XYZ file of C-alpha atoms in Angstrom:
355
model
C -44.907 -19.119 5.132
C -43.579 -15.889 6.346
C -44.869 -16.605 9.641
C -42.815 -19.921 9.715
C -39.655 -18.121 8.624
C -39.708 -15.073 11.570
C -40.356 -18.391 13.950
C -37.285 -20.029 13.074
C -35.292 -16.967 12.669
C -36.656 -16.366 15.984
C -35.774 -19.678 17.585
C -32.467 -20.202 15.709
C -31.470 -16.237 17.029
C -32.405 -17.192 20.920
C -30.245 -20.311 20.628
C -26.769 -18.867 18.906
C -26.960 -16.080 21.603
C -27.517 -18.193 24.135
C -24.190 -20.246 22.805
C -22.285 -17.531 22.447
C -23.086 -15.597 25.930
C -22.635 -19.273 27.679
C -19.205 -19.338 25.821
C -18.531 -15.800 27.450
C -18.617 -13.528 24.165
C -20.222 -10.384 24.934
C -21.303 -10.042 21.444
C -23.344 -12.608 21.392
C -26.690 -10.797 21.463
C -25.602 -9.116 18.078
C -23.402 -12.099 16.319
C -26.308 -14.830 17.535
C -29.359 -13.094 15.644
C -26.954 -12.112 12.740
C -26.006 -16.236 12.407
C -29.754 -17.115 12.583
C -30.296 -14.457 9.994
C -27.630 -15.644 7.343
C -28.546 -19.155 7.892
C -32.475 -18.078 7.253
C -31.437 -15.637 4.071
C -29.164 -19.022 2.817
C -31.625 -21.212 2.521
C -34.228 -18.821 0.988
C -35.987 -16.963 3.271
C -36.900 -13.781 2.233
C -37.520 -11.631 5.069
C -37.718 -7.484 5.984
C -36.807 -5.897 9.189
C -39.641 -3.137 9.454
C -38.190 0.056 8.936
C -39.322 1.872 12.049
C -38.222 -0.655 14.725
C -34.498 -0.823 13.256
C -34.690 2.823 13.348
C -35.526 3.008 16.696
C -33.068 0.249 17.270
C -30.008 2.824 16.478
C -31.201 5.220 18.352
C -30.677 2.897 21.559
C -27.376 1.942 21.060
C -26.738 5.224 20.311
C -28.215 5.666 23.624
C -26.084 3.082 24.732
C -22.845 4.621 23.284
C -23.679 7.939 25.256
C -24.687 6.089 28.562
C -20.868 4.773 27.894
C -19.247 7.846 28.079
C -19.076 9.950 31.598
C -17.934 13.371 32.077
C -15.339 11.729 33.886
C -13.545 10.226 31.181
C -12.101 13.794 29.950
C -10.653 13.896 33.566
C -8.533 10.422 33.094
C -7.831 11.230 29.456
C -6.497 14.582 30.524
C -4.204 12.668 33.726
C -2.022 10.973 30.891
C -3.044 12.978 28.270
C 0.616 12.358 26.129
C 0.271 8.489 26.795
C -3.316 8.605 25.586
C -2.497 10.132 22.377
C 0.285 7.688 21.359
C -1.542 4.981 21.802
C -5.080 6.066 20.838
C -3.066 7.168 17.501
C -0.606 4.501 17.173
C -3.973 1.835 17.411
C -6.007 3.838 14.624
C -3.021 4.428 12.231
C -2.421 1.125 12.416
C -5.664 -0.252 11.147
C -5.894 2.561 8.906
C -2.911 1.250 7.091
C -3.835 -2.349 7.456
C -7.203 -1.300 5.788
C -5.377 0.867 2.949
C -3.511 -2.094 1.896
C -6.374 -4.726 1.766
C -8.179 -1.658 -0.497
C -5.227 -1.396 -2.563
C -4.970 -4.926 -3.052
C -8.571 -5.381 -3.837
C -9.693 -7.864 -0.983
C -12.564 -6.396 -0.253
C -14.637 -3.699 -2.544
C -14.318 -0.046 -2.364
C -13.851 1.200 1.354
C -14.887 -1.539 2.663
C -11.545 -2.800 4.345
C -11.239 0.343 5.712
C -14.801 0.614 7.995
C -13.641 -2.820 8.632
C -10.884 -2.391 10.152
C -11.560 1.043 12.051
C -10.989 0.272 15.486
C -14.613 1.435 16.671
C -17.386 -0.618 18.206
C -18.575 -3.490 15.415
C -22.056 -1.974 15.754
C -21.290 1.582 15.219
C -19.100 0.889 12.576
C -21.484 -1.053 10.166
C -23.981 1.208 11.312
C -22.349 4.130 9.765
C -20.422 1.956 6.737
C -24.038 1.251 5.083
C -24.670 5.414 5.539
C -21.316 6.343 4.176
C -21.826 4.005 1.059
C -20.023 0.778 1.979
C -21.034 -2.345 1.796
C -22.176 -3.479 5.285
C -22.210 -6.754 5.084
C -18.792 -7.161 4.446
C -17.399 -4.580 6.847
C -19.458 -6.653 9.732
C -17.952 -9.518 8.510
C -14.664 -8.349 9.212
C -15.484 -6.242 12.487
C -17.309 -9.423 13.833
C -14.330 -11.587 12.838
C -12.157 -9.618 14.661
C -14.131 -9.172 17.804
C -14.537 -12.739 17.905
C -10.550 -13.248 17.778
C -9.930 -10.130 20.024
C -11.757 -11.894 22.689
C -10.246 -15.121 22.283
C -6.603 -13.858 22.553
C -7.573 -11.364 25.502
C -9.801 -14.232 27.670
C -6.915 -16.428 27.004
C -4.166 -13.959 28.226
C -6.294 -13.060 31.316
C -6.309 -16.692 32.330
C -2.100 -15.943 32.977
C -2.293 -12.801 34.911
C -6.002 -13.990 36.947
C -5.363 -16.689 39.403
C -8.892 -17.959 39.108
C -9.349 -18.141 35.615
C -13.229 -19.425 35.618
C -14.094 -16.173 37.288
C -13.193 -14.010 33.758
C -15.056 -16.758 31.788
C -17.538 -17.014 33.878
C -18.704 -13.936 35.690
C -20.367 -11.961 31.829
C -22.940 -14.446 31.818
C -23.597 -15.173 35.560
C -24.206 -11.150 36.526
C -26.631 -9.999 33.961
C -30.011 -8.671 35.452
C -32.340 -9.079 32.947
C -35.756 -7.323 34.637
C -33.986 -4.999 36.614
C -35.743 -2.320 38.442
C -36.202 1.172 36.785
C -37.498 4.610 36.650
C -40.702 5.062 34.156
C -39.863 8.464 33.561
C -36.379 7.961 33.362
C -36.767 5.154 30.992
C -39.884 6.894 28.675
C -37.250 10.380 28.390
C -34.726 7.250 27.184
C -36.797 6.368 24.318
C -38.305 9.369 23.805
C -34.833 10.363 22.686
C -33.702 7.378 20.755
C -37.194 7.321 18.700
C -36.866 11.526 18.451
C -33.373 11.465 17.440
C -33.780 8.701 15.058
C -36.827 10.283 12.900
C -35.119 14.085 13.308
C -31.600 12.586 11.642
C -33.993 10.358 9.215
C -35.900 13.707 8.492
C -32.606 15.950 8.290
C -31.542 13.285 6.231
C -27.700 13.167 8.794
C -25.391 10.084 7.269
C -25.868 7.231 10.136
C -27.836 10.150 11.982
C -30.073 7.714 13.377
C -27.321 6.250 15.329
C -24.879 9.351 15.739
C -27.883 11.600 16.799
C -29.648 10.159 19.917
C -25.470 9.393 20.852
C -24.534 12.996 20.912
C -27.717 14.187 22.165
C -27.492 11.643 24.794
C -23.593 12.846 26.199
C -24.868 16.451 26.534
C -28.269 15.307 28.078
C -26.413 12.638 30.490
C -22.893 14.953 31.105
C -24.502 18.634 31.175
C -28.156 18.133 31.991
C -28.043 15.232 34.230
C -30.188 13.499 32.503
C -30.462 9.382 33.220
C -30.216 7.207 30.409
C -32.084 3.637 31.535
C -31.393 0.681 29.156
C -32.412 -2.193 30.472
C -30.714 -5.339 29.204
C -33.500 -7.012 27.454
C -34.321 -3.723 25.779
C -30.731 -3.621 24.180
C -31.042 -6.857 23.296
C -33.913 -6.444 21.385
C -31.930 -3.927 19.882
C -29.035 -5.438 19.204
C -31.173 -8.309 17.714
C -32.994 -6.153 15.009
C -29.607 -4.772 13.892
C -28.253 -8.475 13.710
C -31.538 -9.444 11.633
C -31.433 -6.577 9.355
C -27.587 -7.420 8.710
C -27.711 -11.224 8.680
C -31.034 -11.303 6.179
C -29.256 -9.296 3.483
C -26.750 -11.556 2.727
C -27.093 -13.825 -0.194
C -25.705 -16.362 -1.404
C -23.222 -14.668 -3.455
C -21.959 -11.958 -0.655
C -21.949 -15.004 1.615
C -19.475 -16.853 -0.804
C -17.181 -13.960 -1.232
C -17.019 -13.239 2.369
C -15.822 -16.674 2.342
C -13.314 -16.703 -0.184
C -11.505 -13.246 1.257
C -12.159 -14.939 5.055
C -7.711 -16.162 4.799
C -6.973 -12.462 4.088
C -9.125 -10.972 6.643
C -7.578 -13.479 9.422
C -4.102 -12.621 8.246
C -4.686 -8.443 8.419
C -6.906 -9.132 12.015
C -4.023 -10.997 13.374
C -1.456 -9.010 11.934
C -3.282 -5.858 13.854
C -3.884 -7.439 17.127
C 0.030 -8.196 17.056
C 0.637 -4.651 16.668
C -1.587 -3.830 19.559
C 0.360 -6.108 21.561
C 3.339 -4.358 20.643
C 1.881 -1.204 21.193
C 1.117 -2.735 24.828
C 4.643 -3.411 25.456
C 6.251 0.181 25.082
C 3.254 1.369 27.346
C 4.784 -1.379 30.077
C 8.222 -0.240 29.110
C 7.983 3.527 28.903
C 5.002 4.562 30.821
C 5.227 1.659 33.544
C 1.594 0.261 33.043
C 1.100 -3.081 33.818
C 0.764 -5.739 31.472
C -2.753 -6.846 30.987
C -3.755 -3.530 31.268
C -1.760 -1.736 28.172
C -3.029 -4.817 26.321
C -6.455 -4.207 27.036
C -6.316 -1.245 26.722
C -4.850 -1.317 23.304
C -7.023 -4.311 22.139
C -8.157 -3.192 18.947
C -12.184 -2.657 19.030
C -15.131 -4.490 21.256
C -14.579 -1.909 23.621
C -17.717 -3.800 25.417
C -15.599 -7.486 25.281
C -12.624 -5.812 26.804
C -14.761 -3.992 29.410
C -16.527 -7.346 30.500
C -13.070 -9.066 30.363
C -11.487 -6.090 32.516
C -14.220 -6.059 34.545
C -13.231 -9.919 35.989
C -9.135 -8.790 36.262
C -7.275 -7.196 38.570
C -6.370 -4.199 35.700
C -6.467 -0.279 35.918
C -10.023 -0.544 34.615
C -10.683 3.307 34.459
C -7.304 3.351 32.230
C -8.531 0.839 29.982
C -11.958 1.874 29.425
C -11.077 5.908 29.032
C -8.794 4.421 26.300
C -10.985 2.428 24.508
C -13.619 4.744 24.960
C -11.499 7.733 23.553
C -10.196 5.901 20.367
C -14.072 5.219 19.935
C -14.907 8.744 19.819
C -11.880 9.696 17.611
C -13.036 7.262 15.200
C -16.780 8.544 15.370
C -15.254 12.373 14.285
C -12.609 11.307 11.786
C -13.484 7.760 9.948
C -15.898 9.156 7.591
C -13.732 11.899 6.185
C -10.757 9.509 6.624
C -12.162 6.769 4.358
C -13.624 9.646 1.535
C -9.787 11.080 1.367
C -8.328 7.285 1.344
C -11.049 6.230 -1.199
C -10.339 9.939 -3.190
C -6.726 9.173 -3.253
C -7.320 5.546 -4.223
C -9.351 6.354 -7.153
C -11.737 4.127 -5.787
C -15.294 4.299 -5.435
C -18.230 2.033 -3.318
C -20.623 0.351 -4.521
C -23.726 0.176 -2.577
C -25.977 -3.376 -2.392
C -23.037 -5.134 -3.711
């Protein structure tokens, strides 16, 4: 029976990805195994994600995270270093508040709204909202929801600044190299550190150290040491699939149902925020002259990889836009713990793990 469950979770996982990367969402290779595995969980099937693979599973897209971020980045944050600031801070107070309220208001438990609506990558956030006590399941809910919608609205306003709009749906899927050539030692140091880092933060027992570790590691290694980090794309996609399974299978019935039930308020605050971003775009075009598509995509609040892919197809300031996405990442990374604790402390509110 088991063996007929991991074959359909399997099967049902290859096919939502492929749906979702054909319909140009670059999160498909996490949302598509986290569908198969609600749908699987729904109807019954109990099922485990083995302990040491999802382990080793953070420490690549921590990996990832660190391949993401160059030395040069300081350099462009530094060019435009007041800009930078007010919009990196205007973004994450906004969500902050946004988050606040839907805590205050009790649509979602504990600090859940908050990790939720943290303008990080979806990945990273859940990641580090099961460490840091939340409930996981609903913070990806929301962080998936809104990098879903984020997408949408950005794709669609591309298609009025890019002449040939098929090229920005089209181009994700039709460029990725699968197999692509690589370096064995390059690649065995890259795992070497995503498997060490893992079992050292598991051992030093580091909140979301599995993740966080092998990430900072990884910039020092990469930016100081010149180290090369080689993921190959069907290695993070293996990745990115056990962290979907591991999500997807823990939902029952009953999280399912309340996701469902608070799914009006979480469009309303998602759509609320990306309006704010949007306005947040306009005094960048007004005050600091940057062109249109690029403040918004810059300012597009989280799926720093959507936004990258999209940018990547546009004729946008694409340095700009990822050393601003990439920055509000990182300021999220240092402060959102701490942030939600002293939002949760002042609340009077407390989480309530395996909800």
């Amino acid at each position: 029976m088991p063996r007929k469950r991991w074959a359909a979770l399997l099967l049902l996982s290859v096919v939502f990805a492929t749906l979702l990367e054909l319909a140009g969402l670059s999160a498909a290779l996490l949302l598509g195994p986290m569908i198969a595995a609600i749908i699987v969980a729904y109807v019954g099937g109990t099922l485990n994600v083995p302990k040491r693979p999802f382990l080793l599973a953070q420490g690549l897209i921590g990996c990832m995270i660190a391949h993401s971020i160059p030395a040069s980045l300081l350099g462009e944050v530094l060019k435009d270093w007041p800009v930078f600031v007010l919009a990196v801070g205007s973004v994450i107070v906004a969500s902050v508040i946004i988050g606040w309220l839907m805590t205050r208001w009790q649509v979602l438990p504990g600090t859940t709204s908050i990790w939720g609506a943290f303008p990080g990558a979806a990945s990273a956030m859940t990641l580090m909202a099961e460490a840091y006590g939340a409930d996981f399941r609903l913070v990806a809910f929301m962080q998936y929801v809104r990098v879903v919608l984020v997408a949408i609205v950005a794709s669609t306003l591309t298609r009025f600044w890019v002449s040939d709009a098929s090229v920005a749906a089209t181009a994700p899927v039709a460029h990725i190299l699968w197999f692509p050539p690589l370096n064995p030692m390059d690649f065995a140091k890259t795992l070497a550190l995503a498997a060490g880092g893992a079992w050292l933060a598991l051992r030093l027992r580091i909140p979301a150290g599995p993740l966080l570790v092998p990430m900072v590691v990884g910039i020092v290694l990469q930016n100081v040491f010149g180290m090369t980090l080689v993921l190959p794309p069907w290695l993070l996609a293996l990745a990115y699939g056990l962290v979907g399974w591991s999500i997807g299978l823990r939902f029952t019935r009953p999280i399912l149902s309340y996701a469902m039930k608070t799914l009006p308020q979480v469009l309303i605050a998602v759509v609320t925020l990306i309006t704010l971003c949007g306005g947040f775009a306009v005094m960048l075009v007004v005050f600091a002259g940057v062109d249109p598509l690029t403040a918004y995509l810059a300012t597009s609040p989280g799926g720093a990889d959507s936004v990258a892919i999209i940018a990547a197809s546009s004729n946008v300031d694409m340095p700009f836009v990822m050393a601003m996405q990439t920055g509000r990442f990182v300021v999220v990374l240092l402060i959102g713990p701490g942030l939600a604790r002293y939002i949760a402390r002042r609340s009077g509110i407390k989480d309530i793990p395996g909800r």
